[in-house]
């Protein structure tokens, strides 16, 4: 009994610390404009605000659970559970989904459906609190389970679509992909779902506080390391393409057949592909066409813009390595990869293996062996 009381008092202290941490994180995102974790990255203001809202909700939820600690009547505890549950479904539960949607920057997705989906849960819990009845408890749990499954399927599809959009429009994917964030958010929703089932006792409450700490730290890092790629409000990718077609309605139809020559002249010969964060729109401007025609050109060849740029960089890498080997100049793959436009060696290594069917190390070793034999 004494140990149980100690654990409960300690949990109260831990909860206060987590509330303070989330409040500090909220203020940091709202009032600091520059990034501490990644100074070179311009993060999304919209994402910062929604994440700060989530941190504020985490702080508040620690306060509205305090009165439940002083309740002794089972009926009062059950009613308090319904009330705090309704508050959670209005704030802490849907906000991770909102944050994930904001992270997907291929289009500005509406956020009101999230509120519409959780509204039945809030209404059900509110009715249960007013009527002091458990009649809807299983219905609420069942609906929440189905909602989580549906959201998971939707987010998998949306994240895959976002990944394709990135590869069609950007040469460098560092600080842009969100699969990791999706995995973290999915685990968080799973933890919240388990928490609402009220299993595990006080140890599980400690686990949830740990989840909150990890999530706060992760989101702070993720918000500041995710580049802002957002497009203006009310505009979608399809609308952008349509606008370009209308603007270039007098564009020569023969231009499509000349894109190969234009790419060779303005991209390959000038080696503009070595430029970091070269986007499809930027290359289209340099080449003298628009992003729609250029995207269609790559699509007709069965490749993405990202693949095209990476292949050019890898070919340049191999030429630099051959020159260095011919003059016995000591170089490393990391050094050459950076010179070839890759900011991250792992990205280069993955792209190299995809193009050549072998690892960088194996290719370099085979090249040395062939050179010795000759």
XYZ file of C-alpha atoms in Angstrom:
374
model
C 0.000 0.000 0.000
C 2.809 2.383 0.903
C 4.663 1.583 -2.310
C 1.496 2.233 -4.289
C 1.114 5.651 -2.711
C 4.758 6.482 -3.419
C 4.306 5.496 -7.067
C 1.166 7.634 -7.348
C 2.869 10.685 -5.815
C 5.893 10.188 -8.052
C 3.612 9.867 -11.084
C 2.066 13.212 -10.158
C 5.557 14.770 -10.164
C 6.469 13.131 -13.475
C 3.203 14.354 -14.991
C 3.963 17.893 -13.847
C 7.417 17.688 -15.429
C 5.959 16.466 -18.721
C 3.368 19.270 -18.659
C 6.130 21.821 -18.091
C 8.223 20.307 -20.900
C 5.323 20.449 -23.367
C 4.563 24.046 -22.377
C 8.180 25.079 -22.958
C 8.153 23.272 -26.319
C 4.907 25.074 -27.241
C 6.359 28.499 -26.448
C 9.564 27.651 -28.303
C 7.730 26.800 -31.530
C 5.464 29.831 -31.308
C 8.034 32.502 -30.488
C 11.313 31.290 -31.995
C 11.436 31.641 -35.757
C 14.916 30.264 -36.468
C 15.744 26.589 -36.107
C 18.016 25.375 -33.341
C 18.285 21.787 -34.580
C 18.793 22.535 -38.287
C 19.667 26.200 -38.912
C 19.929 25.648 -42.692
C 16.392 24.289 -42.992
C 13.366 26.541 -43.415
C 10.549 24.830 -41.559
C 6.827 25.260 -42.186
C 5.187 27.954 -40.072
C 1.871 26.118 -40.393
C 3.436 22.916 -39.078
C 5.072 24.773 -36.198
C 1.735 26.268 -35.133
C -0.174 22.983 -35.237
C 2.584 21.200 -33.337
C 2.610 23.980 -30.754
C -1.158 23.510 -30.437
C -0.606 19.820 -29.737
C 1.987 20.638 -27.068
C -0.481 23.038 -25.463
C -3.102 20.265 -25.449
C -0.644 17.874 -23.790
C -0.062 20.475 -21.081
C -3.775 21.045 -20.528
C -4.646 17.344 -20.405
C -2.353 16.938 -17.403
C -4.394 19.579 -15.598
C -7.872 18.268 -16.354
C -6.873 14.846 -15.042
C -5.847 16.246 -11.642
C -9.397 16.332 -10.152
C -9.798 12.602 -10.891
C -7.062 11.847 -8.353
C -9.278 13.053 -5.529
C -12.417 11.118 -6.448
C -13.350 8.052 -4.404
C -16.839 7.139 -5.612
C -16.785 4.648 -8.528
C -19.669 6.504 -10.140
C -17.802 9.818 -9.936
C -14.633 8.219 -11.305
C -16.573 6.775 -14.256
C -18.183 10.129 -15.003
C -14.813 11.879 -14.775
C -13.429 9.290 -17.194
C -16.106 10.165 -19.749
C -15.508 13.909 -19.354
C -11.716 13.725 -19.623
C -12.077 11.265 -22.500
C -14.262 13.749 -24.375
C -11.671 16.468 -23.787
C -8.918 14.150 -25.061
C -10.881 13.394 -28.233
C -11.332 17.107 -28.817
C -7.614 17.879 -28.495
C -4.839 15.380 -27.805
C -6.164 12.482 -29.907
C -6.916 14.211 -33.268
C -3.962 16.624 -33.269
C -1.304 13.995 -34.162
C -3.416 13.167 -37.219
C -3.622 16.864 -38.104
C 0.159 17.207 -37.741
C 0.718 14.266 -40.058
C -1.618 15.747 -42.669
C 0.227 19.070 -42.485
C 3.534 17.228 -42.982
C 2.234 16.000 -46.355
C 3.025 19.027 -48.467
C 2.090 17.802 -51.947
C -1.230 19.595 -51.437
C -2.988 21.583 -48.738
C -5.399 18.956 -47.441
C -8.529 20.076 -45.554
C -8.373 19.388 -41.824
C -12.077 19.612 -40.958
C -12.696 15.893 -41.736
C -10.565 15.022 -38.692
C -12.947 17.001 -36.467
C -15.942 15.441 -38.179
C -14.620 11.927 -37.591
C -13.970 12.411 -33.869
C -17.207 14.339 -33.256
C -19.297 11.156 -32.694
C -16.803 10.049 -30.041
C -17.029 13.386 -28.235
C -20.821 13.330 -28.391
C -20.943 9.724 -27.156
C -18.647 10.401 -24.230
C -20.511 13.613 -23.337
C -23.836 11.760 -23.363
C -22.347 9.006 -21.182
C -21.109 11.607 -18.706
C -24.483 13.361 -18.508
C -26.496 10.149 -18.239
C -23.900 8.424 -16.018
C -24.322 5.331 -18.171
C -21.882 2.775 -19.641
C -24.287 1.753 -22.391
C -22.256 3.344 -25.185
C -18.844 2.316 -23.936
C -18.397 -0.676 -26.270
C -19.820 1.315 -29.182
C -17.305 4.101 -28.519
C -14.405 1.662 -28.329
C -15.537 -0.102 -31.495
C -15.920 3.146 -33.426
C -12.510 4.366 -32.255
C -10.887 1.095 -33.339
C -12.454 1.304 -36.796
C -11.478 4.975 -37.006
C -7.834 4.157 -36.230
C -7.789 1.399 -38.860
C -9.343 3.697 -41.453
C -6.923 6.525 -40.668
C -3.980 4.134 -40.866
C -5.010 2.926 -44.335
C -5.621 6.490 -45.512
C -2.267 7.729 -44.190
C -0.380 4.838 -45.813
C -1.879 5.745 -49.185
C -1.374 9.485 -48.692
C 2.244 9.007 -47.602
C 2.980 6.816 -50.628
C 1.426 9.442 -52.882
C 3.527 12.119 -51.198
C 6.663 10.020 -51.763
C 5.898 9.752 -55.492
C 5.313 13.508 -55.629
C 8.695 14.126 -54.024
C 10.481 11.915 -56.543
C 8.698 13.602 -59.418
C 9.643 17.104 -58.283
C 12.860 17.078 -56.232
C 16.399 15.867 -56.799
C 17.283 15.749 -53.089
C 14.882 14.081 -50.686
C 16.741 14.848 -47.457
C 14.617 16.818 -44.971
C 11.510 16.127 -47.060
C 10.311 12.554 -46.488
C 7.802 11.760 -43.759
C 7.645 7.952 -43.488
C 9.429 8.103 -40.164
C 6.933 10.624 -38.841
C 4.044 8.477 -40.017
C 5.439 5.446 -38.164
C 5.865 7.469 -34.962
C 2.349 8.910 -35.178
C 0.881 5.453 -35.780
C 2.581 4.138 -32.649
C 1.339 7.136 -30.670
C -2.260 6.560 -31.758
C -1.874 2.895 -30.795
C -0.608 3.939 -27.363
C -3.522 6.347 -26.916
C -5.989 3.664 -27.972
C -4.547 1.264 -25.391
C -4.622 4.042 -22.795
C -8.323 4.646 -23.370
C -8.964 0.968 -22.692
C -7.561 1.666 -19.222
C -5.287 -1.378 -18.981
C -1.979 -1.897 -17.223
C -2.510 0.080 -14.006
C -0.092 2.701 -12.742
C 2.905 1.256 -14.591
C 1.121 1.897 -17.853
C 0.532 5.513 -16.802
C 4.307 5.840 -16.428
C 4.693 4.349 -19.890
C 2.303 6.950 -21.314
C 4.274 9.773 -19.708
C 7.394 8.293 -21.322
C 5.581 8.230 -24.667
C 4.728 11.913 -24.217
C 8.374 12.798 -23.520
C 9.625 10.875 -26.555
C 6.919 12.401 -28.740
C 7.684 15.957 -27.615
C 11.396 15.522 -28.331
C 10.752 13.822 -31.647
C 8.268 16.425 -32.877
C 10.598 19.279 -31.955
C 13.323 17.652 -34.045
C 10.988 16.701 -36.904
C 9.361 20.132 -37.208
C 12.730 21.842 -37.457
C 14.295 19.351 -39.878
C 11.381 19.098 -42.325
C 11.756 21.567 -45.184
C 8.847 23.811 -46.057
C 7.619 22.672 -49.490
C 4.068 23.897 -49.095
C 2.158 25.507 -51.946
C -0.238 28.460 -51.572
C -3.568 27.910 -49.825
C -6.355 26.715 -52.105
C -3.947 25.503 -54.766
C -3.282 21.859 -55.549
C -0.688 20.101 -57.629
C -3.235 19.495 -60.385
C -4.220 23.175 -60.391
C -0.582 24.199 -60.656
C -0.124 21.991 -63.720
C -3.328 23.265 -65.313
C -2.236 26.857 -64.759
C 1.058 26.170 -66.488
C -0.674 24.585 -69.456
C -2.970 27.584 -69.810
C -0.075 29.987 -69.512
C 1.828 28.076 -72.170
C -1.084 27.397 -74.495
C 0.949 28.765 -77.393
C 3.857 26.508 -76.509
C 5.189 24.709 -79.633
C 3.968 21.106 -79.801
C 7.339 20.112 -81.252
C 9.041 21.134 -78.003
C 8.326 17.772 -76.415
C 10.470 15.988 -79.017
C 13.296 18.458 -78.391
C 13.389 18.089 -74.603
C 16.173 15.492 -74.767
C 18.369 17.930 -76.681
C 17.443 20.770 -74.333
C 18.286 18.676 -71.276
C 21.632 17.721 -72.762
C 22.449 21.352 -73.579
C 21.152 23.106 -70.453
C 21.436 20.418 -67.789
C 24.015 17.776 -68.666
C 26.629 19.951 -70.365
C 26.369 22.730 -67.771
C 26.251 20.169 -64.923
C 23.480 22.052 -63.217
C 22.435 18.695 -61.767
C 25.236 19.136 -59.202
C 23.237 21.915 -57.581
C 21.701 20.935 -54.245
C 17.895 20.968 -53.971
C 17.373 21.459 -57.703
C 13.635 21.116 -58.241
C 11.716 20.103 -61.344
C 10.311 23.626 -61.690
C 13.791 25.165 -61.524
C 15.165 22.791 -64.141
C 12.158 23.398 -66.377
C 12.819 27.144 -66.181
C 16.486 26.664 -67.080
C 15.670 24.304 -69.952
C 13.021 26.626 -71.345
C 9.905 24.525 -70.866
C 7.375 24.081 -68.058
C 7.227 21.480 -65.313
C 4.240 19.714 -66.856
C 5.975 18.910 -70.152
C 9.217 18.017 -68.387
C 7.399 15.710 -65.985
C 5.578 14.058 -68.906
C 8.917 13.548 -70.643
C 10.409 11.663 -67.688
C 7.206 9.692 -67.215
C 7.235 8.571 -70.843
C 10.713 7.142 -70.229
C 9.550 5.231 -67.167
C 11.646 7.241 -64.709
C 11.140 10.006 -62.188
C 12.856 13.362 -62.086
C 14.734 12.193 -58.990
C 16.062 9.131 -60.861
C 17.179 11.263 -63.806
C 19.178 13.658 -61.630
C 20.682 10.894 -59.463
C 21.787 8.925 -62.511
C 23.617 11.977 -63.872
C 25.291 12.527 -60.512
C 26.380 8.886 -60.301
C 27.811 8.969 -63.821
C 29.751 12.075 -62.822
C 30.917 10.300 -59.672
C 32.279 7.418 -61.730
C 34.097 9.777 -64.100
C 35.688 11.618 -61.165
C 36.764 8.335 -59.605
C 38.312 7.129 -62.878
C 40.270 10.381 -63.164
C 41.446 10.112 -59.559
C 42.459 6.473 -60.038
C 44.358 7.319 -63.228
C 46.443 9.902 -61.366
C 46.701 7.794 -58.175
C 44.982 10.574 -56.262
C 43.649 9.387 -52.890
C 39.915 10.031 -52.632
C 37.013 8.616 -50.706
C 33.555 7.796 -51.936
C 32.121 10.214 -49.379
C 34.186 13.109 -50.754
C 33.257 12.415 -54.350
C 29.594 11.865 -53.523
C 29.405 15.318 -51.975
C 31.131 16.850 -55.008
C 28.529 15.162 -57.199
C 25.616 16.890 -55.482
C 24.657 14.342 -52.838
C 24.253 15.845 -49.396
C 23.814 12.480 -47.717
C 26.080 9.489 -48.336
C 23.358 6.955 -47.565
C 21.190 8.519 -50.267
C 24.072 8.273 -52.708
C 24.799 4.672 -51.745
C 21.182 3.646 -52.237
C 20.904 5.443 -55.586
C 24.216 3.937 -56.765
C 23.125 0.381 -55.998
C 19.778 0.971 -57.691
C 21.469 2.214 -60.878
C 24.517 -0.083 -61.018
C 23.184 -3.199 -59.302
C 26.150 -3.274 -56.963
C 27.441 -1.342 -53.971
C 29.846 1.570 -54.276
C 32.575 -0.363 -52.450
C 32.253 -3.377 -54.746
C 32.295 -1.198 -57.860
C 35.420 0.653 -56.729
C 37.158 -2.612 -55.841
C 36.244 -4.175 -59.202
C 37.436 -1.064 -61.022
C 40.817 -1.285 -59.267
C 41.113 -4.966 -60.129
C 40.326 -4.301 -63.810
C 42.847 -1.445 -63.875
C 45.573 -3.661 -62.415
C 44.888 -6.452 -64.879
C 45.092 -4.076 -67.804
